[in-house]
Tab-separated table of C-alpha atoms in Angstrom:
chain	number	residue	atom	x	y	z
A	1	MET	CA	0.000	0.000	0.000
A	2	GLU	CA	1.293	3.425	-0.913
A	3	ALA	CA	2.399	5.456	2.097
A	4	LEU	CA	0.796	8.875	2.525
A	5	MET	CA	3.964	10.585	3.739
A	6	PRO	CA	4.100	14.362	3.594
A	7	LYS	CA	7.593	14.464	2.052
A	8	GLY	CA	8.151	14.588	-1.665
A	9	ALA	CA	5.934	14.862	-4.692
A	10	GLY	CA	4.487	11.380	-4.335
A	11	ALA	CA	3.110	12.153	-0.903
A	12	ASN	CA	1.569	15.389	-2.147
A	13	ALA	CA	-0.049	13.495	-5.011
A	14	ALA	CA	-1.479	10.905	-2.608
A	15	LEU	CA	-3.045	13.512	-0.333
A	16	ASP	CA	-4.322	15.475	-3.302
A	17	ARG	CA	-5.879	12.314	-4.720
A	18	LEU	CA	-7.572	11.627	-1.405
A	19	ALA	CA	-8.850	15.195	-1.209
A	20	GLY	CA	-10.394	14.851	-4.665
A	21	LEU	CA	-12.137	11.520	-4.069
A	22	VAL	CA	-14.277	12.397	-1.068
A	23	LYS	CA	-17.525	14.384	-1.238
A	24	TRP	CA	-16.584	16.629	1.637
A	25	TYR	CA	-19.789	18.679	1.576
A	26	ARG	CA	-21.681	15.615	2.819
A	27	PHE	CA	-19.488	15.480	5.909
A	28	GLU	CA	-19.923	19.216	6.351
A	29	LYS	CA	-23.701	18.718	6.522
A	30	LEU	CA	-23.232	16.387	9.487
A	31	ILE	CA	-20.870	18.642	11.448
A	32	GLY	CA	-21.825	22.100	10.161
A	33	HIS	CA	-23.658	22.936	13.378
A	34	LEU	CA	-20.374	22.776	15.308
A	35	ARG	CA	-18.669	26.105	15.775
A	36	ASP	CA	-15.129	27.142	16.586
A	37	GLU	CA	-15.692	30.531	18.168
A	38	GLY	CA	-12.009	31.376	18.135
A	39	SER	CA	-10.462	33.671	20.713
A	40	PRO	CA	-10.011	37.451	21.019
A	41	GLY	CA	-8.121	38.635	17.956
A	42	ARG	CA	-8.460	35.343	16.100
A	43	PRO	CA	-11.409	34.195	13.976
A	44	GLY	CA	-12.765	30.684	14.287
A	45	TYR	CA	-11.860	27.920	11.835
A	46	PRO	CA	-14.332	26.273	9.438
A	47	VAL	CA	-15.404	22.866	10.729
A	48	LEU	CA	-14.259	21.164	7.529
A	49	VAL	CA	-10.721	22.496	8.075
A	50	LEU	CA	-10.735	21.011	11.572
A	51	PHE	CA	-12.219	17.703	10.415
A	52	ARG	CA	-9.567	17.298	7.737
A	53	ALA	CA	-6.952	18.176	10.324
A	54	VAL	CA	-8.006	15.426	12.746
A	55	LEU	CA	-8.073	13.004	9.818
A	56	LEU	CA	-4.409	13.804	9.235
A	57	GLN	CA	-3.834	13.246	12.932
A	58	SER	CA	-5.206	9.695	12.569
A	59	LEU	CA	-3.418	9.014	9.278
A	60	TYR	CA	-0.039	9.679	10.884
A	61	GLY	CA	-0.705	8.814	14.531
A	62	LEU	CA	-0.008	12.307	15.839
A	63	SER	CA	-0.883	13.950	19.125
A	64	GLU	CA	-2.709	17.288	18.986
A	65	ARG	CA	0.553	19.115	19.692
A	66	GLU	CA	2.359	17.181	16.962
A	67	LEU	CA	-0.509	17.925	14.574
A	68	GLU	CA	-0.332	21.629	15.379
A	69	GLU	CA	3.386	21.625	14.571
A	70	ALA	CA	2.907	19.617	11.367
A	71	LEU	CA	0.178	21.952	10.122
A	72	GLY	CA	2.536	24.847	10.676
A	73	ASP	CA	5.449	23.576	8.617
A	74	ARG	CA	4.189	20.942	6.135
A	75	LEU	CA	2.849	22.425	2.935
A	76	SER	CA	0.991	19.270	1.919
A	77	PHE	CA	-0.829	19.229	5.268
A	78	LYS	CA	-1.919	22.851	4.901
A	79	ARG	CA	-3.157	22.264	1.375
A	80	PHE	CA	-5.074	19.143	2.404
A	81	VAL	CA	-6.998	20.889	5.181
A	82	GLY	CA	-7.675	23.942	2.998
A	83	LEU	CA	-5.360	26.562	4.488
A	84	SER	CA	-3.153	28.923	2.498
A	85	LEU	CA	0.443	29.748	3.336
A	86	GLU	CA	-0.703	32.984	4.955
A	87	ASP	CA	-3.432	31.402	7.085
A	88	ALA	CA	-2.788	30.771	10.752
A	89	THR	CA	-3.066	27.131	11.800
A	90	PRO	CA	-5.277	25.870	14.642
A	91	ASP	CA	-3.436	25.168	17.870
A	92	HIS	CA	-3.669	21.977	19.889
A	93	THR	CA	-6.405	23.335	22.177
A	94	VAL	CA	-8.675	24.081	19.208
A	95	LEU	CA	-8.010	20.650	17.726
A	96	ASN	CA	-8.625	18.900	21.045
A	97	ARG	CA	-11.850	20.806	21.636
A	98	PHE	CA	-13.129	19.923	18.163
A	99	ARG	CA	-12.278	16.252	18.598
A	100	ASN	CA	-14.119	16.218	21.926
A	101	GLN	CA	-17.194	17.715	20.246
A	102	LEU	CA	-17.194	14.956	17.658
A	103	VAL	CA	-16.930	12.314	20.381
A	104	GLU	CA	-19.440	13.816	22.820
A	105	GLN	CA	-22.123	14.320	20.166
A	106	GLY	CA	-21.691	10.854	18.649
A	107	LEU	CA	-20.794	12.326	15.279
A	108	LEU	CA	-17.885	10.047	14.413
A	109	GLU	CA	-20.179	7.047	13.931
A	110	LYS	CA	-22.339	9.164	11.586
A	111	LEU	CA	-19.248	10.281	9.668
A	112	PHE	CA	-18.118	6.655	9.379
A	113	GLY	CA	-21.549	5.745	8.002
A	114	GLU	CA	-21.420	8.585	5.481
A	115	LEU	CA	-18.038	7.422	4.204
A	116	ASP	CA	-19.372	3.865	3.928
A	117	ARG	CA	-22.194	5.168	1.692
A	118	GLN	CA	-19.725	7.028	-0.486
A	119	LEU	CA	-17.534	3.944	-0.808
A	120	GLU	CA	-20.542	1.833	-1.762
A	121	ASN	CA	-21.688	4.388	-4.349
A	122	ALA	CA	-18.175	4.397	-5.770
A	123	GLY	CA	-18.382	0.618	-6.223
A	124	VAL	CA	-15.281	-0.195	-4.177
A	125	ILE	CA	-17.065	-2.284	-1.512
A	126	LEU	CA	-17.240	-5.808	-2.914
A	127	LYS	CA	-19.537	-7.551	-0.375
A	128	ARG	CA	-18.099	-10.981	-1.191
A	129	GLY	CA	-17.553	-11.520	2.492
A	130	THR	CA	-16.886	-9.917	5.862
A	131	MET	CA	-13.740	-10.920	7.737
A	132	LEU	CA	-13.986	-10.652	11.535
A	133	ASP	CA	-11.052	-10.032	13.835
A	134	ALA	CA	-9.896	-7.993	16.828
A	135	THR	CA	-6.687	-6.394	18.044
A	136	LEU	CA	-5.490	-5.133	21.423
A	137	ILE	CA	-4.486	-1.491	21.875
A	138	GLN	CA	-2.586	-0.342	24.932
A	139	ALA	CA	-4.010	2.409	27.150
A	140	VAL	CA	-2.010	5.581	27.728
A	141	SER	CA	-2.705	5.329	31.469
A	142	ALA	CA	-0.531	3.126	33.643
A	143	PRO	CA	-2.190	-0.110	34.775
A	144	PRO	CA	-3.413	-0.408	38.350
A	145	LYS	CA	-1.143	-1.616	41.124
A	146	GLU	CA	-1.850	-2.899	44.598
A	147	ASP	CA	-1.470	0.554	46.122
A	148	ARG	CA	-3.218	2.630	43.451
A	149	PRO	CA	-5.905	2.326	40.768
A	150	SER	CA	-5.382	3.265	37.141
A	151	ASN	CA	-6.389	6.709	35.904
A	152	ASP	CA	-8.415	4.950	33.213
A	153	PRO	CA	-11.407	3.258	34.852
A	154	ASP	CA	-12.542	1.485	31.671
A	155	ALA	CA	-9.299	-0.123	30.481
A	156	ARG	CA	-8.728	-3.788	31.332
A	157	PHE	CA	-6.037	-6.455	31.131
A	158	ALA	CA	-5.983	-9.099	28.416
A	159	LYS	CA	-3.409	-11.750	27.629
A	160	ARG	CA	-2.086	-11.676	24.083
A	161	GLN	CA	-2.788	-14.986	22.366
A	162	GLY	CA	0.394	-16.901	21.678
A	163	LYS	CA	2.554	-14.249	23.360
A	164	SER	CA	3.895	-13.726	26.842
A	165	GLY	CA	2.661	-10.938	29.062
A	166	SER	CA	-0.579	-8.998	28.829
A	167	THR	CA	-1.965	-5.715	27.505
A	168	PHE	CA	-3.760	-3.137	29.634
A	169	GLY	CA	-6.154	-1.178	27.472
A	170	TYR	CA	-8.812	-1.759	24.864
A	171	LYS	CA	-9.741	-4.014	21.985
A	172	ALA	CA	-10.777	-2.893	18.501
A	173	HIS	CA	-13.180	-5.315	16.799
A	174	VAL	CA	-13.520	-4.942	13.021
A	175	GLY	CA	-15.447	-6.350	10.107
A	176	VAL	CA	-13.340	-6.009	6.940
A	177	ASP	CA	-14.684	-6.282	3.397
A	178	GLU	CA	-13.126	-9.276	1.646
A	179	GLY	CA	-11.176	-8.198	-1.404
A	180	SER	CA	-11.187	-4.423	-0.912
A	181	GLY	CA	-9.782	-4.491	2.630
A	182	LEU	CA	-12.114	-1.671	3.687
A	183	ILE	CA	-13.387	-1.562	7.271
A	184	ARG	CA	-17.170	-1.839	7.197
A	185	ALA	CA	-17.829	-2.079	10.939
A	186	VAL	CA	-15.805	-1.250	14.031
A	187	LEU	CA	-16.456	-1.532	17.760
A	188	THR	CA	-14.258	-0.794	20.766
A	189	THR	CA	-14.427	-2.614	24.089
A	190	PRO	CA	-12.237	-3.030	27.154
A	191	ALA	CA	-9.417	-5.447	26.374
A	192	ASN	CA	-10.864	-8.323	28.399
A	193	VAL	CA	-14.036	-8.666	26.289
A	194	ASN	CA	-13.980	-11.928	24.339
A	195	ASP	CA	-13.684	-11.571	20.562
A	196	THR	CA	-16.922	-13.442	19.942
A	197	THR	CA	-19.090	-11.230	22.196
A	198	PRO	CA	-19.635	-8.268	19.813
A	199	ALA	CA	-19.090	-10.286	16.624
A	200	ASP	CA	-22.681	-10.326	15.364
A	201	ALA	CA	-22.786	-6.521	15.413
A	202	LEU	CA	-19.901	-6.498	12.904
A	203	ILE	CA	-21.870	-8.462	10.290
A	204	ARG	CA	-23.476	-5.981	7.902
A	205	GLY	CA	-26.110	-8.271	6.381
A	206	ASP	CA	-25.264	-7.694	2.723
A	207	GLU	CA	-22.189	-9.934	2.525
A	208	ALA	CA	-22.158	-13.371	0.886
A	209	ALA	CA	-19.946	-14.989	3.538
A	210	VAL	CA	-18.476	-14.407	6.974
A	211	TRP	CA	-14.832	-15.334	7.592
A	212	ALA	CA	-13.443	-15.730	11.113
A	213	ASP	CA	-11.020	-17.759	13.177
A	214	ALA	CA	-11.988	-20.390	15.715
A	215	ALA	CA	-12.548	-17.832	18.483
A	216	TYR	CA	-15.837	-16.939	16.752
A	217	ASP	CA	-17.043	-20.503	16.260
A	218	THR	CA	-20.441	-21.332	17.762
A	219	HIS	CA	-23.174	-23.656	16.523
A	220	ALA	CA	-25.738	-20.867	16.892
A	221	ARG	CA	-23.731	-18.428	14.774
A	222	ARG	CA	-23.113	-20.925	12.005
A	223	ALA	CA	-26.777	-21.923	11.943
A	224	ARG	CA	-27.970	-18.322	11.886
A	225	LEU	CA	-25.648	-17.373	9.022
A	226	LYS	CA	-26.823	-20.370	6.992
A	227	ALA	CA	-30.450	-19.433	7.634
A	228	GLU	CA	-29.698	-15.926	6.343
A	229	GLY	CA	-28.156	-17.313	3.179
A	230	LYS	CA	-24.572	-16.482	4.141
A	231	LYS	CA	-21.689	-18.937	4.005
A	232	PRO	CA	-20.269	-19.412	7.541
A	233	ARG	CA	-16.552	-19.596	6.789
A	234	ILE	CA	-15.600	-19.869	10.455
A	235	ALA	CA	-12.707	-22.041	11.569
A	236	ARG	CA	-13.722	-24.990	13.716
A	237	ARG	CA	-12.329	-25.609	17.162
A	238	PRO	CA	-12.128	-28.827	19.124
A	239	ASN	CA	-14.460	-29.444	22.042
A	240	ARG	CA	-14.722	-31.876	24.920
A	241	HIS	CA	-16.508	-34.414	22.709
A	242	HIS	CA	-13.978	-34.035	19.870
A	243	PRO	CA	-10.695	-32.882	21.458
A	244	GLU	CA	-8.822	-33.547	18.214
A	245	LEU	CA	-10.042	-32.134	14.902
A	246	PRO	CA	-10.167	-34.626	12.012
A	247	PRO	CA	-7.810	-34.014	9.075
A	248	ARG	CA	-10.675	-32.672	6.961
A	249	LEU	CA	-11.418	-29.846	9.417
A	250	LYS	CA	-7.725	-29.118	9.870
A	251	ARG	CA	-7.447	-28.551	6.118
A	252	TYR	CA	-10.625	-26.460	6.256
A	253	ASN	CA	-9.148	-24.269	8.998
A	254	LEU	CA	-5.946	-23.799	7.020
A	255	LEU	CA	-7.888	-22.609	3.967
A	256	ILE	CA	-9.846	-20.140	6.089
A	257	ALA	CA	-6.656	-18.819	7.689
A	258	ARG	CA	-5.167	-18.164	4.257
A	259	ARG	CA	-8.249	-16.351	2.975
A	260	ARG	CA	-8.682	-14.133	6.004
A	261	ALA	CA	-5.014	-13.151	6.237
A	262	GLN	CA	-5.963	-9.794	4.707
A	263	VAL	CA	-7.223	-8.685	8.112
A	264	GLU	CA	-3.643	-8.820	9.365
A	265	THR	CA	-2.714	-6.352	6.617
A	266	THR	CA	-5.445	-4.042	7.893
A	267	PHE	CA	-4.090	-4.182	11.434
A	268	ALA	CA	-0.517	-3.758	10.202
A	269	THR	CA	-1.501	-0.534	8.440
A	270	LEU	CA	-3.427	0.756	11.455
A	271	LYS	CA	-0.628	-0.013	13.895
A	272	ARG	CA	2.603	0.419	11.948
A	273	ARG	CA	1.793	3.090	9.409
A	274	MET	CA	-0.921	4.961	11.296
A	275	ARG	CA	0.615	4.304	14.726
A	276	LEU	CA	-2.605	3.144	16.364
A	277	THR	CA	-0.620	1.386	19.063
A	278	CYS	CA	-1.873	3.393	22.030
A	279	ILE	CA	-5.198	4.881	23.086
A	280	ARG	CA	-4.207	8.492	23.774
A	281	TYR	CA	-7.324	9.382	25.763
A	282	VAL	CA	-8.924	8.174	28.978
A	283	GLY	CA	-12.181	6.223	29.057
A	284	LEU	CA	-14.105	3.975	26.700
A	285	ILE	CA	-16.043	6.790	25.019
A	286	LYS	CA	-12.909	8.651	23.945
A	287	ALA	CA	-11.126	5.393	23.108
A	288	THR	CA	-14.039	4.531	20.815
A	289	GLY	CA	-13.745	7.945	19.194
A	290	GLN	CA	-10.041	7.439	18.483
A	291	VAL	CA	-10.627	4.012	16.934
A	292	VAL	CA	-13.590	5.119	14.785
A	293	LEU	CA	-11.658	8.136	13.502
A	294	ALA	CA	-8.738	5.836	12.679
A	295	ALA	CA	-11.148	3.580	10.747
A	296	ILE	CA	-12.427	6.581	8.769
A	297	ALA	CA	-8.878	7.677	7.962
A	298	PHE	CA	-7.907	4.100	7.061
A	299	ASN	CA	-10.824	3.744	4.638
A	300	MET	CA	-10.010	7.071	2.996
A	301	ARG	CA	-6.402	6.002	2.646
A	302	ARG	CA	-7.429	2.638	1.215
A	303	TRP	CA	-9.840	4.323	-1.215
A	304	ALA	CA	-7.035	6.559	-2.465
A	305	THR	CA	-4.845	3.497	-2.990
A	306	ILE	CA	-7.565	1.617	-4.877
A	307	ALA	CA	-8.246	4.685	-7.035
A	308	ALA	CA	-4.561	4.917	-7.941
């Protein structure tokens, strides 16, 4: 996937391509009621400028202070958000206040839905299948100790499967469109919530199949998907009656693992390229906001790559 780095002509072209793909006025309709009143001697910023700015923040995994600095000295960033060389850039307090408004008013989920409609109208969502998976994201707050609680009351511990140690934080659950790699559904929970618990909410209903590893395997889920006309491509797991899977199901699981490997590419982009390795804010509501905004930025980035 092409990196949207702000250095060099290629990066400028990538951001410019992204800016030209999206129908921004539709987002503006959803957030136009928000107002940046500015401060004495400084006018407020248009909401679309601020929305594009926080998208850049998610694309590059920046803090508000880092975003403020980048907007001040990166020409491609200024052009993307719609500021001229002479325009002052919003400071970190303005950016933080705007982000909080989006979170508190539940607007990020609406913005995610609007982008999903645009992607569908553009014909880039394939609907061949939805691939389910989840990933742990560390909290910015220190975990609790015997003599003190954590500053984040919603974060929890979870052991990383196949790895030593544990993660204190949250878990992002995603439903990814097979073939396009676009995120079609995203939910955030404390890290200790089992992958299978929110899984049904990630199934959109218009896909032909559902792909998932054995953590999502239940008789009820497979039966329900079949009744809805969807192929339940869910890896099987042994149980107390059949502690060892027969060779046929082992081969079946291997085929599913190969097909759903694209989800790992999604997480690699989110974590390595977009630096979604830490929840920067305290509490589940703000953690959810960070993850949803990252999903919006990811889908825009992916759209720009597909369009190229």
